[in-house]
Short mmCIF file of C-alpha atoms in Angstrom, two decimals:
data_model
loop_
_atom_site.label_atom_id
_atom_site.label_comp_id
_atom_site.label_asym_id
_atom_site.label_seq_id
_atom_site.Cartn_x
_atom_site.Cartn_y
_atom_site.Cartn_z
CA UNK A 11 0.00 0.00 0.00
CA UNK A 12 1.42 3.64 -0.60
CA UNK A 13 2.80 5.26 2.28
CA UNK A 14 0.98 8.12 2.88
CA UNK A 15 3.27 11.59 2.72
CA UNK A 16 2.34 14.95 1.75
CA UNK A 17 -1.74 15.67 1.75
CA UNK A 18 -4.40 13.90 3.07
CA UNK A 19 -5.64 11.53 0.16
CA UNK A 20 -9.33 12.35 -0.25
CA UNK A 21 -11.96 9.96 1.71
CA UNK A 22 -13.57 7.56 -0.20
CA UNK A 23 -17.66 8.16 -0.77
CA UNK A 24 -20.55 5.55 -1.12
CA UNK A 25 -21.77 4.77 -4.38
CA UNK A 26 -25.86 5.37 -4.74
CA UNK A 27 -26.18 3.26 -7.15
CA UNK A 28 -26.76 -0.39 -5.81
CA UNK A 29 -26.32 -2.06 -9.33
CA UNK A 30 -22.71 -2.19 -11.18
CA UNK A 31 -22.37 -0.53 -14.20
CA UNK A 32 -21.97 -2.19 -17.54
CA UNK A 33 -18.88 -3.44 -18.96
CA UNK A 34 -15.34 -5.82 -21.02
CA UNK A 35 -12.24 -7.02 -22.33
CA UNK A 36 -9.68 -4.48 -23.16
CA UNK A 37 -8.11 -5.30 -26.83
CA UNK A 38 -4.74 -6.44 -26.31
CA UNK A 39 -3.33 -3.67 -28.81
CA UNK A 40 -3.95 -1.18 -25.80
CA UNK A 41 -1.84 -3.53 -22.99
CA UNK A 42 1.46 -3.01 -24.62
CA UNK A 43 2.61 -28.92 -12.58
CA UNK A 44 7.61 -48.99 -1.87
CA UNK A 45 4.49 -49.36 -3.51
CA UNK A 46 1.06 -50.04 -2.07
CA UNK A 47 -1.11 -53.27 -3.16
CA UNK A 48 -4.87 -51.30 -2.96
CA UNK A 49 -6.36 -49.61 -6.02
CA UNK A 50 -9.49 -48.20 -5.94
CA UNK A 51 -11.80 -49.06 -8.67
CA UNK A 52 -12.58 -46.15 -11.51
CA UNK A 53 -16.14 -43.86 -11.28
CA UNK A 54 -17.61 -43.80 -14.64
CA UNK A 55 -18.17 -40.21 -16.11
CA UNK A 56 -20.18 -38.14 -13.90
CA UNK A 57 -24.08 -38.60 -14.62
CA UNK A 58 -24.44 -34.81 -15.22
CA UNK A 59 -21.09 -34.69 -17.39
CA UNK A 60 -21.35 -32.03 -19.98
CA UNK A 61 -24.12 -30.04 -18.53
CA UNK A 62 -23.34 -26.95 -16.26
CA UNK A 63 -24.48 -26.49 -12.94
CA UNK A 64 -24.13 -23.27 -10.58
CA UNK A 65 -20.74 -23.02 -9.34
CA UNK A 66 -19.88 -21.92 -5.14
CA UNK A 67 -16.47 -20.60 -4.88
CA UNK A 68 -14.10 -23.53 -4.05
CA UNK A 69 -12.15 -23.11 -0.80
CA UNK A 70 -8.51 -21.68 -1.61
CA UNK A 71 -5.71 -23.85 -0.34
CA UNK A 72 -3.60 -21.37 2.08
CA UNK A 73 -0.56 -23.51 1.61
CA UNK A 74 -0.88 -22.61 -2.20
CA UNK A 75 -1.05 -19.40 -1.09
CA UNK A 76 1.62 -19.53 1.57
CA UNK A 77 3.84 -21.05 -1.57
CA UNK A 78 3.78 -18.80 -3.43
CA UNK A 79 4.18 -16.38 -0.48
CA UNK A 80 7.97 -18.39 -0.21
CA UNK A 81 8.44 -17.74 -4.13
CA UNK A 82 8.72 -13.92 -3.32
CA UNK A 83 10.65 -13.85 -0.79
CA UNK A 84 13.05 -15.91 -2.28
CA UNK A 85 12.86 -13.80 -5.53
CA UNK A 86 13.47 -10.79 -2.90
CA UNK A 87 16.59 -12.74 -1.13
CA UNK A 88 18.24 -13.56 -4.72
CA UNK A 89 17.90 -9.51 -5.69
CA UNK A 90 19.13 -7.25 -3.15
CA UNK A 91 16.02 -7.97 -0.65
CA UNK A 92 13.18 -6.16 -1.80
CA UNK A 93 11.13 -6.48 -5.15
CA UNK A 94 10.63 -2.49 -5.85
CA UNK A 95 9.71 -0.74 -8.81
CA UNK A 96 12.86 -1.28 -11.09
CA UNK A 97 14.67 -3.82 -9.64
CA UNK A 98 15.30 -7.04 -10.64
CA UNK A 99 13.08 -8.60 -7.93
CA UNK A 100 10.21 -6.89 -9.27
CA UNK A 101 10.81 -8.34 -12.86
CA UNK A 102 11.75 -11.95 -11.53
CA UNK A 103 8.27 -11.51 -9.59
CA UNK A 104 6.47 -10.63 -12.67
CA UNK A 105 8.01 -13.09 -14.41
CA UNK A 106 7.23 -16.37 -11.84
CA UNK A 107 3.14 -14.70 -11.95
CA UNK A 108 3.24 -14.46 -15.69
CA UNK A 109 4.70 -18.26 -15.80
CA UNK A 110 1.81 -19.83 -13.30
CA UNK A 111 -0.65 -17.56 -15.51
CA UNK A 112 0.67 -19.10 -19.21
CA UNK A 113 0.69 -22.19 -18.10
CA UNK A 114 -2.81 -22.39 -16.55
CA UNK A 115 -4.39 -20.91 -20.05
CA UNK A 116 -4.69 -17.78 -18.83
CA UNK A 117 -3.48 -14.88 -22.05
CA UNK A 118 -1.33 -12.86 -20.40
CA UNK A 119 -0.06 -9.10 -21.62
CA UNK A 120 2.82 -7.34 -19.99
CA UNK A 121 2.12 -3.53 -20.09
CA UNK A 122 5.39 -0.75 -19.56
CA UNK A 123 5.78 2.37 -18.51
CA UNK A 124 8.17 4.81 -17.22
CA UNK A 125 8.39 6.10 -13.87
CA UNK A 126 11.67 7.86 -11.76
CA UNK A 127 13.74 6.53 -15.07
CA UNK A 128 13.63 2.85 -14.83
CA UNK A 129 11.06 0.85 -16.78
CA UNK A 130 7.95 -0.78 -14.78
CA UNK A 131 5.50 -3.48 -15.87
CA UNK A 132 1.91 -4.47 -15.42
CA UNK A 133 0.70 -8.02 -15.75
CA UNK A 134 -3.17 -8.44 -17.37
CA UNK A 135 -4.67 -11.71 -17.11
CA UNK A 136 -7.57 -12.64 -18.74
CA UNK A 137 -9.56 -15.84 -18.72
CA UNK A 138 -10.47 -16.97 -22.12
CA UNK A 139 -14.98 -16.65 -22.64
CA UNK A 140 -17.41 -14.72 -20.36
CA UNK A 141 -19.10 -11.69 -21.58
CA UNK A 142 -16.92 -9.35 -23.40
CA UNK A 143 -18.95 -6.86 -23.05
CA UNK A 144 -19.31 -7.13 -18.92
CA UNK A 145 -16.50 -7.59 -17.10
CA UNK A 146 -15.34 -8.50 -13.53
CA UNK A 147 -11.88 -7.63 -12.60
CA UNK A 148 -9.80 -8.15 -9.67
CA UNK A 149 -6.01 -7.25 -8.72
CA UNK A 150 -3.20 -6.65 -6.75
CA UNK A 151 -0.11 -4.62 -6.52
CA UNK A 152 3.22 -6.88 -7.33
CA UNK A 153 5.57 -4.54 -6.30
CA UNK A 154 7.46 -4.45 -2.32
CA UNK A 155 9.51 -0.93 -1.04
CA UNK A 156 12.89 -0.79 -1.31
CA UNK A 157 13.62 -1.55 2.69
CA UNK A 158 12.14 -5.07 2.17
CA UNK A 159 10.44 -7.98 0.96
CA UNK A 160 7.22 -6.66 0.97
CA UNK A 161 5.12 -10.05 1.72
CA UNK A 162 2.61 -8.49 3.39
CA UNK A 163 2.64 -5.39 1.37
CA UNK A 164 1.65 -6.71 -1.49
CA UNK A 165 2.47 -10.02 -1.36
CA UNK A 166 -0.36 -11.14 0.46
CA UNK A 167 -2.84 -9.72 -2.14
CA UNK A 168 -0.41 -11.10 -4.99
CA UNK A 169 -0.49 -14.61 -4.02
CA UNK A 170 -4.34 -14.82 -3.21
CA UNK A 171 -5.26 -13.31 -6.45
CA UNK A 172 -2.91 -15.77 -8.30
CA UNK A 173 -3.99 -18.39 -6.39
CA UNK A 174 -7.86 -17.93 -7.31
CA UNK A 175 -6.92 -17.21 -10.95
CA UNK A 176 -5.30 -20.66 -10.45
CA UNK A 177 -8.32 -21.70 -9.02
CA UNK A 178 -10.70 -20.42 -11.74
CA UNK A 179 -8.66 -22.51 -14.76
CA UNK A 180 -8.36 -25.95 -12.31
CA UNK A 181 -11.88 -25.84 -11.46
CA UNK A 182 -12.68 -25.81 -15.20
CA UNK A 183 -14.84 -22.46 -14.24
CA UNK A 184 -16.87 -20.78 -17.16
CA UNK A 185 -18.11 -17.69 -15.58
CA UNK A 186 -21.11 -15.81 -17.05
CA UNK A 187 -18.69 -12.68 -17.36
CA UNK A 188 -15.54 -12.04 -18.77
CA UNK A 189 -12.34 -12.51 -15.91
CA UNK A 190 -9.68 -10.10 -15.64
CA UNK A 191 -6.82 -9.87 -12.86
CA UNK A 192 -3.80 -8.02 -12.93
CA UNK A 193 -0.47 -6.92 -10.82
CA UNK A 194 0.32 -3.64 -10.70
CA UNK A 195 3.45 -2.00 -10.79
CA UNK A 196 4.97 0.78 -9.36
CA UNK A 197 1.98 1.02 -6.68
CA UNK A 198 4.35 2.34 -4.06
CA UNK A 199 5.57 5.12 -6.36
CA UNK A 200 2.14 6.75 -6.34
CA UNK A 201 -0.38 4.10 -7.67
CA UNK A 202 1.74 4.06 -10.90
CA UNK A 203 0.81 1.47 -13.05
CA UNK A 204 -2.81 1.16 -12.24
CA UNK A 205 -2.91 4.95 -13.07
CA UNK A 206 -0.98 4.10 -16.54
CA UNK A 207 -3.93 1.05 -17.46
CA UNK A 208 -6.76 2.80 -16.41
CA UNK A 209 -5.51 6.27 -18.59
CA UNK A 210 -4.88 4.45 -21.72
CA UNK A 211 -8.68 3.19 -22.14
CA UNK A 212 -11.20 4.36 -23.87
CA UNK A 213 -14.07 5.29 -22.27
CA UNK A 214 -15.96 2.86 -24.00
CA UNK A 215 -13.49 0.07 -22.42
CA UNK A 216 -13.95 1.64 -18.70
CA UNK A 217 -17.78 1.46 -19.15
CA UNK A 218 -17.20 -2.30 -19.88
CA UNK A 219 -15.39 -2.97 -16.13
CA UNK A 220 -18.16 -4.18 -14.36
CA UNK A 221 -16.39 -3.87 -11.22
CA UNK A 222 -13.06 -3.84 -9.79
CA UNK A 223 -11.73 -5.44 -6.87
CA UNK A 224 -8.47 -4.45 -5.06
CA UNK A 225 -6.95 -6.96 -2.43
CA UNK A 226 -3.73 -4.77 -1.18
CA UNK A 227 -2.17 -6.23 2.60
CA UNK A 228 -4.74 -9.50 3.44
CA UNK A 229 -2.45 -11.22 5.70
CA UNK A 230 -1.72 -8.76 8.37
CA UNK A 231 0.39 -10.41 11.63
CA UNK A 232 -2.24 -8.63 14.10
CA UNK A 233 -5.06 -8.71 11.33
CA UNK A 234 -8.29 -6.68 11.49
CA UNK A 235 -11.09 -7.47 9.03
CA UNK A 236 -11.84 -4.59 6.65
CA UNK A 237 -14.13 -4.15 3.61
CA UNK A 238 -14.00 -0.68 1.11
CA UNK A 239 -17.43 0.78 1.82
CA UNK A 240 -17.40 2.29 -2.19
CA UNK A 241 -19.83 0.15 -4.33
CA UNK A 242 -22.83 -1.61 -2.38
CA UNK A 243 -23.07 -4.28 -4.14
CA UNK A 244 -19.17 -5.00 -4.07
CA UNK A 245 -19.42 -4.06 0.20
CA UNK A 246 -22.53 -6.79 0.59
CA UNK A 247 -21.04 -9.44 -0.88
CA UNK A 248 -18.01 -9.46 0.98
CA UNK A 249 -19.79 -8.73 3.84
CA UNK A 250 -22.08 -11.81 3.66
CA UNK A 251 -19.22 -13.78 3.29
CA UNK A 252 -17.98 -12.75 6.59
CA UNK A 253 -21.51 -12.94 8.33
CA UNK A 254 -21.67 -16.18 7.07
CA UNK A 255 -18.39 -16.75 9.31
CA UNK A 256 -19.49 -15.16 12.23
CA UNK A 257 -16.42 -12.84 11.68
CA UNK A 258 -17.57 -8.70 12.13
CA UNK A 259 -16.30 -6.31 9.55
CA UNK A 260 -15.24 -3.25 10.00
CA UNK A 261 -15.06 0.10 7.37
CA UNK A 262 -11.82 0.43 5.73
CA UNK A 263 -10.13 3.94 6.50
CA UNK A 264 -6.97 3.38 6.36
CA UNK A 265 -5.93 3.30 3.09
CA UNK A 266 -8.85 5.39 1.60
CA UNK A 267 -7.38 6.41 -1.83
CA UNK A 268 -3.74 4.42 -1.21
CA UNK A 269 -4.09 1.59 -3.20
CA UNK A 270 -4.87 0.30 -6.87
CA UNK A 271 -8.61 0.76 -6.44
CA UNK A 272 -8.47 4.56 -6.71
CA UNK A 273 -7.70 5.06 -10.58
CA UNK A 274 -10.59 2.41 -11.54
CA UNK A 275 -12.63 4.35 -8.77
CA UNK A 276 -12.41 7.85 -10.12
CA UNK A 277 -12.80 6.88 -14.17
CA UNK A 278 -16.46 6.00 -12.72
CA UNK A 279 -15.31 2.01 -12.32
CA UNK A 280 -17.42 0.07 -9.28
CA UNK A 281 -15.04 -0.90 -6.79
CA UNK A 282 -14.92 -2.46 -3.49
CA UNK A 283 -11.92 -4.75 -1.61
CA UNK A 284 -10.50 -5.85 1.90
CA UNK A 285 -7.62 -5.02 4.12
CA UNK A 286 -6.27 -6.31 7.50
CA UNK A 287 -4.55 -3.44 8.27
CA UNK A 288 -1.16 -1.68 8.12
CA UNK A 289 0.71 0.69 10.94
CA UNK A 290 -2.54 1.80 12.53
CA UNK A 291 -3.15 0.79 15.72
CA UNK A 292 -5.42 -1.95 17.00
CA UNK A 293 -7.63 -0.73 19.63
CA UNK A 294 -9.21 -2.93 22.91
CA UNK A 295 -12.99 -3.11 21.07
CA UNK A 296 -11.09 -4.65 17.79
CA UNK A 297 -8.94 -7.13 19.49
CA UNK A 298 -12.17 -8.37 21.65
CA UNK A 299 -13.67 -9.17 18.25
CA UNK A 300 -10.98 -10.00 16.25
CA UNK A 301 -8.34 -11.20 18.60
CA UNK A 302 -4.51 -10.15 18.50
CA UNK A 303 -2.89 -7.62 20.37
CA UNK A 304 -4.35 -3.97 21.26
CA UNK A 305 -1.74 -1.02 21.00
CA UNK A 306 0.13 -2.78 18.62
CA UNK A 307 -0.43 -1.85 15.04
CA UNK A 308 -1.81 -4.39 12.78
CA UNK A 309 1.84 -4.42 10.67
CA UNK A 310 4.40 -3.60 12.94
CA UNK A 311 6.23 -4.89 10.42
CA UNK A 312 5.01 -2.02 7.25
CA UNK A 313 7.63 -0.66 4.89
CA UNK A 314 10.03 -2.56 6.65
CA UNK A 315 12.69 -4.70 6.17
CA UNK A 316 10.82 -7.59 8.40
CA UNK A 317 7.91 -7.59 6.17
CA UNK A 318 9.07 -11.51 5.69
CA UNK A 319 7.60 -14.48 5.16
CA UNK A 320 7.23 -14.42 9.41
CA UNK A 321 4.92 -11.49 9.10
CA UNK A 322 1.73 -12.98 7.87
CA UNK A 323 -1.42 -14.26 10.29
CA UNK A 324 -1.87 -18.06 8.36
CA UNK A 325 -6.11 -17.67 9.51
CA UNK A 326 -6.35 -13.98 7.77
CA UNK A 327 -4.44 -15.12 4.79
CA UNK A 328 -6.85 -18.25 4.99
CA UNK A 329 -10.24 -16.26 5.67
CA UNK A 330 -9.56 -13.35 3.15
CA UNK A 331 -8.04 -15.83 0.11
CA UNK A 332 -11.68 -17.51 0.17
CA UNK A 333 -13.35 -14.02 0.59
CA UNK A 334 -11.60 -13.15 -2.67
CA UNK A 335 -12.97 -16.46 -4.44
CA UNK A 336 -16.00 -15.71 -2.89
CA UNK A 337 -16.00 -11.97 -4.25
CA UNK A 338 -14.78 -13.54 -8.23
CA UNK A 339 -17.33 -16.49 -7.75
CA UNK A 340 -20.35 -14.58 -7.22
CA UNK A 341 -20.31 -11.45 -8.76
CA UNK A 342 -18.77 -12.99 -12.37
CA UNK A 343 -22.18 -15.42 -12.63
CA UNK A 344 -20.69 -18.37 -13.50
CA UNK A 345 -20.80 -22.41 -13.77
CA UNK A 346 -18.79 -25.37 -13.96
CA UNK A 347 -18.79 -28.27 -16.54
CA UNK A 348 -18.01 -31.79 -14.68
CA UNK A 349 -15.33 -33.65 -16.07
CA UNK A 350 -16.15 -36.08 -19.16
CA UNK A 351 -14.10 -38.63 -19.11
CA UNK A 352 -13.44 -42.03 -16.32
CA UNK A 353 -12.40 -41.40 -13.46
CA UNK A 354 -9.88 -44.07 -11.64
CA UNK A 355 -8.49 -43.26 -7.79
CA UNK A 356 -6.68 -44.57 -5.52
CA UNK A 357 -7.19 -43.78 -1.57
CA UNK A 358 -4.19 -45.72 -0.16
CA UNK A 359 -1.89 -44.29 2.00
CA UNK A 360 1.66 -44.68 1.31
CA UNK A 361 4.36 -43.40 3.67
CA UNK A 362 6.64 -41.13 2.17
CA UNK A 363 10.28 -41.79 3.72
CA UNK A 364 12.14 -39.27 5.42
CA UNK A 365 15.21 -38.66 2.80
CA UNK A 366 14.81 -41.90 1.52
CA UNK A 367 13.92 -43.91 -1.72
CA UNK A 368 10.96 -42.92 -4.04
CA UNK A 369 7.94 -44.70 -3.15
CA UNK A 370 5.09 -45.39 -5.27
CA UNK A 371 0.91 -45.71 -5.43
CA UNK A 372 0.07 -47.57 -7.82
CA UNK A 373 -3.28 -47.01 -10.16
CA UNK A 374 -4.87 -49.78 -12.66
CA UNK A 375 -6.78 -48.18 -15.57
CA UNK A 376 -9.35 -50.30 -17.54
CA UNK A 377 -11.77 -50.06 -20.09
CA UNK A 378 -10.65 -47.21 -22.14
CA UNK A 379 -10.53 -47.02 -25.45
CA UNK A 380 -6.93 -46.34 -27.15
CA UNK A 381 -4.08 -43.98 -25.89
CA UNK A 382 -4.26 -41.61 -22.70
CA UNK A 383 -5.56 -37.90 -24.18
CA UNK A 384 -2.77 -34.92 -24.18
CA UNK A 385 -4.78 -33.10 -21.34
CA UNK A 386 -4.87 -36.07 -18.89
CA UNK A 387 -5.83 -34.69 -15.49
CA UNK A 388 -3.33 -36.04 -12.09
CA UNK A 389 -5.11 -34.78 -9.05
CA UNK A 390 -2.76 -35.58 -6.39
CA UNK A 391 -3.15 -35.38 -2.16
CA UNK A 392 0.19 -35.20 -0.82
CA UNK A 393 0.43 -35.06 2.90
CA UNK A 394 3.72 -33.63 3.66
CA UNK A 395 5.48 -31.08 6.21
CA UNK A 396 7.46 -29.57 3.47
CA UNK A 397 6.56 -30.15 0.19
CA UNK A 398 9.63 -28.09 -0.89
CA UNK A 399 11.63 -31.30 -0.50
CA UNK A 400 9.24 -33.52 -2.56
CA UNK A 401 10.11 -34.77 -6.32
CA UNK A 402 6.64 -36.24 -7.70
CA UNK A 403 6.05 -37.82 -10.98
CA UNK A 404 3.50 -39.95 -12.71
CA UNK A 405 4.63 -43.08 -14.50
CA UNK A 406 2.82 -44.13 -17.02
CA UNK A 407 2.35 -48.05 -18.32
CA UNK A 408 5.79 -47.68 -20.36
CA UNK A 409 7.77 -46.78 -17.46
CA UNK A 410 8.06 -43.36 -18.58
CA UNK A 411 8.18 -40.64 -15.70
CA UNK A 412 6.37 -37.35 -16.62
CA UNK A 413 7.56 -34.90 -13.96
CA UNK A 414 4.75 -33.25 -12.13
CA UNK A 415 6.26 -31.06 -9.61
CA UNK A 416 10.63 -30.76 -8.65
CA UNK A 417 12.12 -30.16 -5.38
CA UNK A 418 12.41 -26.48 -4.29
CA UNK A 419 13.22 -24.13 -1.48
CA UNK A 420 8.94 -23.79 -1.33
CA UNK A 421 8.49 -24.48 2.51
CA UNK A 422 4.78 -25.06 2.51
CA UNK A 423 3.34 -27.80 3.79
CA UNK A 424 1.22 -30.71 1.21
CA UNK A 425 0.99 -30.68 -2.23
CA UNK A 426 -2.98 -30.70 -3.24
CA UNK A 427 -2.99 -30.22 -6.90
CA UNK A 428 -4.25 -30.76 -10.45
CA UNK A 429 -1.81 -31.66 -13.11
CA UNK A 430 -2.36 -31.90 -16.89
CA UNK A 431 -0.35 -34.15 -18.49
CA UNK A 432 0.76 -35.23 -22.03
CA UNK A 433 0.34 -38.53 -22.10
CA UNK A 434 -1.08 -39.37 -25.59
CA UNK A 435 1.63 -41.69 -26.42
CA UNK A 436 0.98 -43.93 -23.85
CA UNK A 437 -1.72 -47.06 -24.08
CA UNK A 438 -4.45 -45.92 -21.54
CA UNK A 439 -5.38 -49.01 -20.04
CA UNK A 440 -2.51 -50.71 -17.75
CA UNK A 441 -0.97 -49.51 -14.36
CA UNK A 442 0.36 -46.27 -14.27
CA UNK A 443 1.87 -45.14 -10.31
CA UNK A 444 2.23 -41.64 -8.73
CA UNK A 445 6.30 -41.95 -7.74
CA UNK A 446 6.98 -39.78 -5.20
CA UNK A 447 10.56 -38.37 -3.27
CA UNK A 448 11.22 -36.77 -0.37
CA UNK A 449 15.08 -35.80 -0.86
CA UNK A 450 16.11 -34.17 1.89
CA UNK A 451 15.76 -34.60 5.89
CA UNK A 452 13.78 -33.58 8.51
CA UNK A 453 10.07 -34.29 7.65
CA UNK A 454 7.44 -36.52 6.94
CA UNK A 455 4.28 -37.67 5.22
CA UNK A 456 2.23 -39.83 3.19
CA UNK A 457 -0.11 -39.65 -0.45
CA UNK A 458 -3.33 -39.76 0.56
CA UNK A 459 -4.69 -40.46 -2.65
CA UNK A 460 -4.54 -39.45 -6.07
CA UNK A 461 -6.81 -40.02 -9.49
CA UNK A 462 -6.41 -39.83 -12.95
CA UNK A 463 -9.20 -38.20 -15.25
CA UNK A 464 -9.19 -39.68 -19.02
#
């Protein structure tokens, strides 16, 4: 969030209107992954494969979250400690969103400007179908200060907006209007690159924005729970989805015209967000509702160089992620399309040695036709304490490994994922195995299951 210095940023007003305005895609020309005997039998196609149903917002895996929390700060560690506007950090962060993004189907479009001399970069996202011509979007700012890290500020609202955009594509979502999410640039600088996207559209492309929603600090060490009190209809849906937790909600005041929101916000956009909280302080009243520590600011750690990986609250990172699903879920309309194909799982536990030999599940496939498809699905639910240290790959009926996910310095715990797979040259039917390693010491766990979708 921008440090506040120099005038008093005016105070955000409520919207009248309790309906979003009408709105769409932005052309691209204007945005510059010791065996076990039991295998579970396979569950023919879903029943209702093929025909949509309303989609709830799936619940957002924090560790996913928290992973790619660990990717920044290493990014920040391997380039002078902070991720700021012109640094290398900042393009090595833009660069490991953009990668998750391509690789999930998402079309991605890196937009420059200029700013203080050194080049900056915005990252647009955008899911492919929905309405062109209404659209929901939802970002962050990518970029950290100079004195640090920045993993709170923004990498909290980085990783949870990647994380749902991840979300949206693994679900198979097909919401009723068009997604868009972005990272921001240059936020700290003076709301920079938001300021840079929203001046170079037409107004005819503004009018299309449905709605924007900002998600800048979510994972504050001594977290309060605050929702933007702009557009109604943005405010009651995130405040539902706290009701419906028993959690209260406070107005956000804080950072009233600090953050990414404010461009969208004053070219007539709908907008609305959350915040835990930065170096304000937590009074007695919030801390009986909300827990933590009154006197204390909610980010003692803001601007700072300990804005680490150690300064996020794992149940606000938790809570808001799914309040930002929630948020994308609802107000884009959408459904989901079950998968088509057989579905063949395997529920036995296998116990992963502590830096020892692979192990593997293995998974008999029967009764289809010809080879596996290019898109096969590997779900996989690996219980683990550090999944950093975890090689895992499926092996297919040849005895060829494909390589779902490498060791890393990611130290998250479990890897619950969805990988697609090429797999066409191999024969479908015959016993394919999840193989997994855990290569270094000090941990433990098991798979849990996993499943192949043909």
């Amino acid at each position: 969030m921008l440090e506040l210095n120099g005038p008093t940023l005016p105070r955000r007003s409520r919207r009248a209107a309790a309906a979003l305005t009408a709105g769409a895609a932005v052309t691209a020309a204007l945005l510059g992954l010791s065996s076990a005997p039991a295998t579970a039998a396979p569950t023919a196609a879903n029943a209702t494969a093929g025909k949509s149903a309303a989609a709830a917002a799936p619940d957002i895996s924090v560790a996913n979250v928290k992973a790619h929390l660990n990717q920044l700060q290493s990014i920040a560690a391997a380039n002078g400690g902070n991720r700021a506007h012109g640094r290398s950090g900042y393009k090595a962060s833009l660069d490991y969103v953009k990668g998750k993004l391509d690789a999930a189907g998402f079309t991605t479009t890196v937009q420059q400007f200029t700013s203080n001399g050194a080049t900056g970069y915005n990252l647009i996202a955008d899911w492919p179908g929905g309405d062109a011509d209404h659209v929901l979007f939802a970002g962050s700012h990518l970029d950290s200060v100079s004195r640090g890290a920045g993993i709170n500020d923004n990498g909290s609202g980085s990783a949870a907006v990647l994380e749902v955009a991840l979300t949206v594509a693994k679900e198979g979502y097909k919401p009723t209007k068009h997604l868009r999410f972005a990272w921001w640039g240059a936020e700290e600088l003076g709301l920079v690159g938001s300021k840079n996207y929203v001046g170079k559209l037409p107004a005819a492309e503004r009018a299309k924005i449905d709605g924007y929603l900002n998600f800048d600090m979510i994972g504050s060490p001594n977290p309060g729970y605050f929702v933007y009190d702009d557009d109604p209809t943005i405010e009651g849906v995130f405040k539902n989805y706290y009701a419906s937790k028993n959690i209260s909600t406070e107005i956000e005041t804080e950072g009233d015209g600090r953050s990414d929101h404010a461009p969208f916000k004053n070219a007539g956009v709908p907008v609305g967000g959350l915040f835990s909280g930065a170096d304000y302080t937590k009074t007695a009243a919030q801390a009986a509702k909300w827990g933590g520590t009154a006197g204390q600011p909610f980010d003692r750690c803001y601007h700072s160089s300990c804005d680490t990986t150690a300064n996020i609250n794992d149940t606000a990172l938790d809570i808001n992620s799914d309040a930002v699903a929630h948020a994308v879920w609802t107000l884009s309309g959408g459904s989901t399309t079950p998968p088509t194909g057989k579905v063949f799982e395997s529920k036995a536990q296998v116990t992963i040695p502590d830096a020892g030999a692979a192990v593997e599940s293995p998974l008999t496939v029967s009764g289809v036709t010809g080879n596996a498809p290019a898109g096969l699905k590997a779900a996989v639910d690996i219980r683990h304490s550090y999944r950093g240290d975890l090689v895992v790959d499926l092996v297919g009926p040849s005895g060829k490994a494909y390589r779902l996910k490498n060791s890393s310095s990611d130290s998250a715990a479990n890897v619950t994922e969805t990988f697609t797979v090429n797999a066409s040259a191999e024969t479908a039917n015959g016993t394919w195995k999840l193989r997994v390693q855990d290569v270094a010491a000090q941990d433990t766990g098991h798979i849990s299951s996993w499943k192949l979708t043909f």
